[in-house]
Coordinates of C-alpha atoms (C1' of nucleotides) in Angstrom, one line a residue:
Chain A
X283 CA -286.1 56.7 -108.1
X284 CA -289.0 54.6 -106.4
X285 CA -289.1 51.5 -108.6
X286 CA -288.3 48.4 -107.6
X287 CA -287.8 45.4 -109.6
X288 CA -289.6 42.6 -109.9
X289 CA -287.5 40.2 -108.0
X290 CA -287.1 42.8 -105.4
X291 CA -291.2 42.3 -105.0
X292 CA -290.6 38.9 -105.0
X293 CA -287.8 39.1 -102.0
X294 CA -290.7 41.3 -100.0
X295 CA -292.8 39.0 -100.7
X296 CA -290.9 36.0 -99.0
X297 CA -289.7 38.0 -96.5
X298 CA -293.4 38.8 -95.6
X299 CA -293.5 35.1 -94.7
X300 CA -291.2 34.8 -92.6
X301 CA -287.4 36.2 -91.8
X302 CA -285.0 34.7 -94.5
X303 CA -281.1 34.6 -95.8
X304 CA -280.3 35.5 -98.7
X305 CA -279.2 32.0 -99.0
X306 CA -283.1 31.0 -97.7
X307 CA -284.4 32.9 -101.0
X308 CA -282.0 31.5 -103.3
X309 CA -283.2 28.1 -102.4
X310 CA -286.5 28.7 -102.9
X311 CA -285.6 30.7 -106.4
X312 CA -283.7 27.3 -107.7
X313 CA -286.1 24.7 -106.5
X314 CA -289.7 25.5 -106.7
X315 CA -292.0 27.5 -109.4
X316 CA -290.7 30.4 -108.4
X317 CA -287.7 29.6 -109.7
X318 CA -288.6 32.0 -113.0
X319 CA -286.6 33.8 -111.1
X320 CA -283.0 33.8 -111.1
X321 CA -281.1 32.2 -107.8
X322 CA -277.9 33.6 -108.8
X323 CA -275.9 35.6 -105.9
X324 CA -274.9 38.5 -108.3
X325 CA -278.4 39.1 -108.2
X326 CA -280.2 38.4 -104.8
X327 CA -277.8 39.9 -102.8
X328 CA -277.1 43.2 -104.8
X329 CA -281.0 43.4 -104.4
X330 CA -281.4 43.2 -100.7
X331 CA -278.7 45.5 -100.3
X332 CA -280.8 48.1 -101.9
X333 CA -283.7 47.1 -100.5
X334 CA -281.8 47.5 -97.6
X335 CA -280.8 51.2 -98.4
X336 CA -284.3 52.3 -99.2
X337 CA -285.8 51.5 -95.9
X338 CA -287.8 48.7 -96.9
X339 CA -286.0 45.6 -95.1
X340 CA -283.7 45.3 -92.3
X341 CA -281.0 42.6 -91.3
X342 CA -279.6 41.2 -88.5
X343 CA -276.9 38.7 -88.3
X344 CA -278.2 35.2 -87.1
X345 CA -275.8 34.2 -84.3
X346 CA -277.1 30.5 -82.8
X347 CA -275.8 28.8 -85.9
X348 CA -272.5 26.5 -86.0
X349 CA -272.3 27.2 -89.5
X350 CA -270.5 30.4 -90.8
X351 CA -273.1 33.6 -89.9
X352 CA -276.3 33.5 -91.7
X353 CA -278.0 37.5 -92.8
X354 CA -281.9 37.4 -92.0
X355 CA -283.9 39.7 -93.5
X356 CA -287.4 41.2 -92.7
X357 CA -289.2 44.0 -94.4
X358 CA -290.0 47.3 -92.2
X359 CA -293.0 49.0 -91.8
X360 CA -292.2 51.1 -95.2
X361 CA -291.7 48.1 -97.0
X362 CA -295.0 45.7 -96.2
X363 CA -296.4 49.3 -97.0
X364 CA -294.7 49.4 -100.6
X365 CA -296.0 46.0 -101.3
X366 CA -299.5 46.6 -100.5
X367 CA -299.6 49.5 -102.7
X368 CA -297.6 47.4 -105.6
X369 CA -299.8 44.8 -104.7
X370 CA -303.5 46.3 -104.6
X371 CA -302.4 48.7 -108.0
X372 CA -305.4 48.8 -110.9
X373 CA -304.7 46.3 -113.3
X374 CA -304.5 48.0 -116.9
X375 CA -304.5 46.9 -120.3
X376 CA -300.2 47.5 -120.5
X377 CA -300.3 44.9 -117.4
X378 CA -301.7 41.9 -119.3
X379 CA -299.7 43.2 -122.4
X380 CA -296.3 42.7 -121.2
X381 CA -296.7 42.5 -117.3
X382 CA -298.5 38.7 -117.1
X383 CA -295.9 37.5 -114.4
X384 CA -296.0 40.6 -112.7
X385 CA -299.4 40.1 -112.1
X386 CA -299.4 36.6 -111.2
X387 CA -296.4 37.5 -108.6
X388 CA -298.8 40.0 -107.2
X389 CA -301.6 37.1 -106.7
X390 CA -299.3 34.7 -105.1
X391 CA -298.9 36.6 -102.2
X392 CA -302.9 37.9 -102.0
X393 CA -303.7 35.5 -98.9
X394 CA -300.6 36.1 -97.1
X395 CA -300.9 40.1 -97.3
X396 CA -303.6 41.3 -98.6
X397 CA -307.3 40.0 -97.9
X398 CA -309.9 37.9 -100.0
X399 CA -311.7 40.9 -100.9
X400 CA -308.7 41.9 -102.6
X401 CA -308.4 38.6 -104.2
X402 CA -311.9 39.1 -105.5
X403 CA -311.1 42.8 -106.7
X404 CA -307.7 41.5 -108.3
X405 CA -309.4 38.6 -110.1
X406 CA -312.2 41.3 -111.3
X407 CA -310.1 43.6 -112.7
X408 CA -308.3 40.8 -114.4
X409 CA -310.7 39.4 -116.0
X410 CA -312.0 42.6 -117.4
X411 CA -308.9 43.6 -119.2
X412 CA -308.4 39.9 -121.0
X413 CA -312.5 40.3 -121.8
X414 CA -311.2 43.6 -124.0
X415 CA -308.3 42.6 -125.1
X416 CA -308.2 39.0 -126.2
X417 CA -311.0 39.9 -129.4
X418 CA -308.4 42.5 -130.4
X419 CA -306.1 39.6 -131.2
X420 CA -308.5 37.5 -132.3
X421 CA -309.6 40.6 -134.4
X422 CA -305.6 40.9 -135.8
X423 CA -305.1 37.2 -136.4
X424 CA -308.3 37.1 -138.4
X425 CA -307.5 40.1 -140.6
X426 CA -303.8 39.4 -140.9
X427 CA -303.7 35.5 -141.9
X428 CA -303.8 35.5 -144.7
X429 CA -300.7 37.2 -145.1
X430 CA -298.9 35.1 -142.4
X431 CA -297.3 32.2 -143.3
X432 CA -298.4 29.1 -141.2
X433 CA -296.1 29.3 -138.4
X434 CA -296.5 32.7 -137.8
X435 CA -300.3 32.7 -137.8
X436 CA -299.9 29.7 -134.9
X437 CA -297.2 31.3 -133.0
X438 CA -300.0 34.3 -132.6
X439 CA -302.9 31.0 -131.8
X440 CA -300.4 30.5 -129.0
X441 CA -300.8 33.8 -127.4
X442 CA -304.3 33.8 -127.7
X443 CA -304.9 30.5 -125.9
X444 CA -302.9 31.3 -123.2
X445 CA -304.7 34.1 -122.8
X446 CA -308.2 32.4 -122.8
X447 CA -306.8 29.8 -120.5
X448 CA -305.6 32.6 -118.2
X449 CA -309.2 33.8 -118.5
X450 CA -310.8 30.7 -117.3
X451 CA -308.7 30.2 -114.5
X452 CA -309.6 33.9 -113.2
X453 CA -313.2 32.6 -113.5
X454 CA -312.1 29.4 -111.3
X455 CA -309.9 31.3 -108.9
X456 CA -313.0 33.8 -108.4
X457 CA -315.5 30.8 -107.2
X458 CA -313.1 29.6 -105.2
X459 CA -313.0 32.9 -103.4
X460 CA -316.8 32.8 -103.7
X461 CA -317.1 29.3 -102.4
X462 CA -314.5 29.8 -99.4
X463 CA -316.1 33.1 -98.1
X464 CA -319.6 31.2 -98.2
X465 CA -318.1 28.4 -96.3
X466 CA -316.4 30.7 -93.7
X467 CA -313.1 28.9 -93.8
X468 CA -309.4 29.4 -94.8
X469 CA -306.8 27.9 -96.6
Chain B
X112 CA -268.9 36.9 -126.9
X113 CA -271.1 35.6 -129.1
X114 CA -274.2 35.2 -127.2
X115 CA -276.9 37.6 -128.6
X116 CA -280.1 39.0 -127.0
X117 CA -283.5 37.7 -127.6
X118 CA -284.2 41.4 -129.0
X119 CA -281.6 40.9 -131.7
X120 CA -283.1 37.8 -132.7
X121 CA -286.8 39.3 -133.1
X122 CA -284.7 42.1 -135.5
X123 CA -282.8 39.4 -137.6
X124 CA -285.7 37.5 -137.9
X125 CA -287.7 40.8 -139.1
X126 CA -285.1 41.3 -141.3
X127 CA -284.6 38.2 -142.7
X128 CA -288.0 38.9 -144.1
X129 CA -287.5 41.9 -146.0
X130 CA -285.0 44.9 -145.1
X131 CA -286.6 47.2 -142.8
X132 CA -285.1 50.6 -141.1
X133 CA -284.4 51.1 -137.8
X134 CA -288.1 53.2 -137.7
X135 CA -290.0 49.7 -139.5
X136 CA -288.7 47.5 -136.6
X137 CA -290.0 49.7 -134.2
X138 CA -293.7 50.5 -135.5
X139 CA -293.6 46.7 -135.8
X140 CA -293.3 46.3 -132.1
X141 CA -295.1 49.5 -131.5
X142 CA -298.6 47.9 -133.4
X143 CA -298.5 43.9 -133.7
X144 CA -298.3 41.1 -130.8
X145 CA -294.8 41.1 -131.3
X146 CA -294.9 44.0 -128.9
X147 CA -293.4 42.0 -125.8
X148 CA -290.6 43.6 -127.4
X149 CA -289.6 47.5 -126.5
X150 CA -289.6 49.8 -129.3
X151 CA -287.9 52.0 -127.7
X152 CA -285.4 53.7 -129.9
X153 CA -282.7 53.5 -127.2
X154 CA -283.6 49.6 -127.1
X155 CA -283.2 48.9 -130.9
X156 CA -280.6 51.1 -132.5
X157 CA -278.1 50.4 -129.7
X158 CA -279.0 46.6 -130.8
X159 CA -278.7 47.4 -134.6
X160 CA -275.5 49.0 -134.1
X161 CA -274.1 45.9 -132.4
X162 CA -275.5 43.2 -134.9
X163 CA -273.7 46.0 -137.6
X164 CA -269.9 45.6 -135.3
X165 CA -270.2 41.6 -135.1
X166 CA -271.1 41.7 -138.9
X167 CA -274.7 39.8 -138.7
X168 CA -276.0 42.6 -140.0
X169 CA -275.3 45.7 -143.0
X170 CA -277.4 48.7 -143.7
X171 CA -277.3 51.1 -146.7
X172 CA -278.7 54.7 -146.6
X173 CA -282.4 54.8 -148.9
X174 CA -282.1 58.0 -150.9
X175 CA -285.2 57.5 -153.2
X176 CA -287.2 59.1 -150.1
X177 CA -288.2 62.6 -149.4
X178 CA -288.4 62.5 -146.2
X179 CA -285.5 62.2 -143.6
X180 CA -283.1 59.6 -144.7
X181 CA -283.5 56.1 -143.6
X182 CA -280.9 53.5 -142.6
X183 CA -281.9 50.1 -144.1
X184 CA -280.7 47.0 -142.6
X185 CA -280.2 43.5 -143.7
X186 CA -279.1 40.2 -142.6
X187 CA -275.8 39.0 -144.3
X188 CA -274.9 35.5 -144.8
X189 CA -272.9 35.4 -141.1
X190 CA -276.6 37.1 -139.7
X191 CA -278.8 34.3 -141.1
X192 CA -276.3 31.1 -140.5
X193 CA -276.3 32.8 -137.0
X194 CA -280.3 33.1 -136.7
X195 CA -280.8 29.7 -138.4
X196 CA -278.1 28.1 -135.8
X197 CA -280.3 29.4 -133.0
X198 CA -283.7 28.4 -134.3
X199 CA -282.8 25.3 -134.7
X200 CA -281.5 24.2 -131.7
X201 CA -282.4 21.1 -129.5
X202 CA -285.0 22.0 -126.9
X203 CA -284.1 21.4 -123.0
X204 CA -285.5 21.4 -119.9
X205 CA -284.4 25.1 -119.1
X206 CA -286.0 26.4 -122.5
X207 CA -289.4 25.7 -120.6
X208 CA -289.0 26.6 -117.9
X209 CA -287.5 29.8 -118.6
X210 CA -288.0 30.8 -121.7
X211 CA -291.2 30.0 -123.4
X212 CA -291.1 33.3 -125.0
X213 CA -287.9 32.5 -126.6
X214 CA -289.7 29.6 -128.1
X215 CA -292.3 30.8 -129.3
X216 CA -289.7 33.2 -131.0
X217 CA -288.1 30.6 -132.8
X218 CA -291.0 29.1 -134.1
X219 CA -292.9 31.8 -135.1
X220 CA -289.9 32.6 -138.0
X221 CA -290.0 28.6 -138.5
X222 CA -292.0 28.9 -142.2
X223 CA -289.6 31.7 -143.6
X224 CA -286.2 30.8 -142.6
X225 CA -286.4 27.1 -141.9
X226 CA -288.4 23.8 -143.3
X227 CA -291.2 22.2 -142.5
X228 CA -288.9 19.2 -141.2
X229 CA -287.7 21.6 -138.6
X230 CA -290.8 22.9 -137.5
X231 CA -292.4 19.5 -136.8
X232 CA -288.9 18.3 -135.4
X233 CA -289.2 21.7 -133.1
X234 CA -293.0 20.6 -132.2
X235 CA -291.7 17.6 -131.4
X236 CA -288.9 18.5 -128.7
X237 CA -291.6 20.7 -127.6
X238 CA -294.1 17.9 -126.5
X239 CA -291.7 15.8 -125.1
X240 CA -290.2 18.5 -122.8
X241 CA -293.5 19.3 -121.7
X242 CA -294.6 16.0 -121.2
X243 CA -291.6 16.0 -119.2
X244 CA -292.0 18.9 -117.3
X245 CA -295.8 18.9 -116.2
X246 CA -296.2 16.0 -114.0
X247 CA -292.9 17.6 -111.8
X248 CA -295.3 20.6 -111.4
X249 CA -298.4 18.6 -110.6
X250 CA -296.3 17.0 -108.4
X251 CA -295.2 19.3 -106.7
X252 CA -299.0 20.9 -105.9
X253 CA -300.2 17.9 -104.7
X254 CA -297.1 17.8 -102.5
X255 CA -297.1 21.1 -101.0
X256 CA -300.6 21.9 -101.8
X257 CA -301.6 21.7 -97.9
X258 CA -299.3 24.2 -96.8
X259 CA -300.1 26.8 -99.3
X260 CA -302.4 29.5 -99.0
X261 CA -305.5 29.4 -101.3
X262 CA -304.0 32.3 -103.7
X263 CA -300.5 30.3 -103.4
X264 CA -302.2 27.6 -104.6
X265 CA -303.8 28.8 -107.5
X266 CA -301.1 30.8 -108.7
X267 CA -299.4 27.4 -109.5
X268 CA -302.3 25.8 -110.9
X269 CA -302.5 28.8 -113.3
X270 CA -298.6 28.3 -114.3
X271 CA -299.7 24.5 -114.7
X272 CA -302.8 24.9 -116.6
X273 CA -300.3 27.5 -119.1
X274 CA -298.3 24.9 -119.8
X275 CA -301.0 22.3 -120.7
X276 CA -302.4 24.7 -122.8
X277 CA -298.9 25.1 -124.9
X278 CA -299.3 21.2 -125.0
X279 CA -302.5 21.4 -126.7
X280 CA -301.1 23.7 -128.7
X281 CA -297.9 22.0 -130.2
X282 CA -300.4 19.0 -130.6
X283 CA -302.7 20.9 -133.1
X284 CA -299.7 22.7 -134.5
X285 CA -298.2 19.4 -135.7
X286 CA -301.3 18.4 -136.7
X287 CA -301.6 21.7 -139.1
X288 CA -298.2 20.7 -140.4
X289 CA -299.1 17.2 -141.4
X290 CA -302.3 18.4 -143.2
X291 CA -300.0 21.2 -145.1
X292 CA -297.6 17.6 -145.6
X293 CA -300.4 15.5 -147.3
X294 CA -301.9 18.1 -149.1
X295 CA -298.7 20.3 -150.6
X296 CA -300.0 22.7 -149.8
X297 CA -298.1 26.3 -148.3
X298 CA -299.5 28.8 -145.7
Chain C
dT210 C1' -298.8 77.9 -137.4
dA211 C1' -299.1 74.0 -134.6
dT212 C1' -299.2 69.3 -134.3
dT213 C1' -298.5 64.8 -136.0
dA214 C1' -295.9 61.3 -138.3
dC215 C1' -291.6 60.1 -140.0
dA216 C1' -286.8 59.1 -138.7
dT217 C1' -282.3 58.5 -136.1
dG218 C1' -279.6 58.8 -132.6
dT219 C1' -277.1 59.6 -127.6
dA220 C1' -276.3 59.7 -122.4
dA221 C1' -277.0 58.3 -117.7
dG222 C1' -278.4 55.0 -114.9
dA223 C1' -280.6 50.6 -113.2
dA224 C1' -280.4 45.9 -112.9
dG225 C1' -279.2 41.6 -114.3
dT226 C1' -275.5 37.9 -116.0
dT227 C1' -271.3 35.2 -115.4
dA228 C1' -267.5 34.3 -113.0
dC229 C1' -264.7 34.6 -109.2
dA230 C1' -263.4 34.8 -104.2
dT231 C1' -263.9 33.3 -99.5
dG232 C1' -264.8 30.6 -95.6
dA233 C1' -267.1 26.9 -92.2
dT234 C1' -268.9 22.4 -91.4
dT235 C1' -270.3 17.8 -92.3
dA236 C1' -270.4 13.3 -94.7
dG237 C1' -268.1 9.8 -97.1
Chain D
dC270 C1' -258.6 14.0 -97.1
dT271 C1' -262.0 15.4 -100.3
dA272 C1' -266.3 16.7 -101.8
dA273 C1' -270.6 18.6 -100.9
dT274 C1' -273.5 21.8 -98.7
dC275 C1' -274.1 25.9 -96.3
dA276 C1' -273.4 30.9 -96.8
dT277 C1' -272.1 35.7 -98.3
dG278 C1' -270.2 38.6 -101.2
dT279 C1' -267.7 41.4 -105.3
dA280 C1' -266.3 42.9 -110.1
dA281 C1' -266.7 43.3 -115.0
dC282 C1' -269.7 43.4 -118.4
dT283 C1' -274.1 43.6 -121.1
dT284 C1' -278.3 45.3 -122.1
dC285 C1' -282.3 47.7 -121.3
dT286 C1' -285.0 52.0 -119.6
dT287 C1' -286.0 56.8 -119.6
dA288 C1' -285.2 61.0 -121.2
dC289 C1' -283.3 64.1 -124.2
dA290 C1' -281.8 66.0 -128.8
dT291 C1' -282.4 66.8 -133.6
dG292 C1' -284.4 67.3 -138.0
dT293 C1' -288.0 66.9 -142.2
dA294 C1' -292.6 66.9 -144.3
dA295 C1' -297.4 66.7 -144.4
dT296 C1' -301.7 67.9 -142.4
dA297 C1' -305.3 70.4 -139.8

DNA sequence: TATTACATGTAAGAAGTTACATGATTAG
DNA sequence: CTAATCATGTAACTTCTTACATGTAATA
């Protein structure tokens, strides 16, 4: 009843920014890295719509354009609220199991709404999960190899190392933190 | 028509291996990193079901078992021309940027239902997409780096760093296939 | 005897995909 | 005049999720 998808997050997010079309999002969708998302109308504009119906953004229709009428939306009250709490969640062992984008969607957005002691707690809790679970797959690879042929054995290699990269970089992205709160600035 | 799920894929590939019930499939996804797949029931028999209609796959009933009976499944010759079709297609652009997971899919099946030949041509696509694909994302940071937030930032610079690390990878992979080459050796 | 593991399935609903439909304005 | 870009939407279909339903055998 109260879940929202991830694109839906991802729209909140945006919308956070600043006031956008649905025609705004798709752009962004089909021409930057957030384009893991799709950009396709059957989906973006279904998804406001409910977002629309649950309180958590309202519209108005843009009327200074020459162009045919442009929808802006911005999220309500309720809806910054939702993504805070989406946003600031505990990060569990599940999350970095099959939840890795979710989780990077959720960072993204840390400066804009959220603070850089959240950042910090984020990054934390990150790193803690992929410090338990990345020597259970190392653990799995190592017993199961030999019975894996070649292929499979680096298919699994993949996983790992993507996870160990994803490791270090919540070790850079936490001195960055570290070194911008010592320096007192932003951006 | 005949565009089949990525979940159907994982089960003819699983089955291409030995024939497993519908049960099998599941504790597979239930216990081994090939859990980025649901093993939900209502996820897999549904599937099942539908590879059993469009005739990729055909399942007998064990009866040697004392337990409940159980429905075994097996590719037929229309299933593995339909897998091998799919593993061995060309990689694009699109492939990596949306669906890494897809590849790694394909490849990690490479050893048991395709040659050697294929999985150093596959490593090979691999690279060059990458190589590709990379520089437009480093591009793009340097380009809008100053307008990003810190956490906007780095979420990008994780999604870059990923992707070198999958370069690495397919470099070191290749590598493990030539040595298996000069050698003779398999797994 | 109660729980756990084995084992297969269905039903309702959510959310995405592809394709279609519509319409205004500007650039070539 | 034609194509491209801006802009919003709908409909049919597919697939997955969650929750329920059922039943057997072994184990604690």
């Amino acid at each position: 009843m109260n879940d929202i998808s991830l694109l839906a997050y991802a729209l909140l997010g945006l919308l956070q920014q600043e006031p956008r079309s649905g025609y705004d999002l798709r752009k962004i969708f089909a021409s930057t890295p957030m384009g893991t998302f799709s950009d396709s109308p059957g989906a973006i504009y279904p998804a406001l719509e409910r977002l629309g119906k649950r309180g958590l953004v309202r519209s108005r229709i843009e009327e200074t354009s020459g162009l045919r009428r442009r929808r802006l939306f911005r999220p309500t009250a309720a809806g910054i609220r939702a993504f805070k709490t989406w946003q600031t969640k505990t990060i569990v062992r599940e999350d970095v199991i099959h939840s890795v984008d979710e989780l990077m969607l959720r960072f993204s957005f840390m400066d804009e709404t959220g603070s850089a002691a959240e950042a910090r707690r984020f990054l934390k809790g990150l790193k803690s999960e992929l410090g338990g679970y990345i020597p259970n797959l190392r653990r799995y690879l190592a017993k199961n190899s030999p019975d894996m042929p070649l292929s499979g054995r680096l298919a699994v290699e993949s996983g790992i190392r993507g996870y160990e990269t994803l490791f270090r970089w919540a070790k850079t992205a936490m001195s960055a933190y570290s070194k911008r709160k010592r320096r007192g600035t932003r951006r």
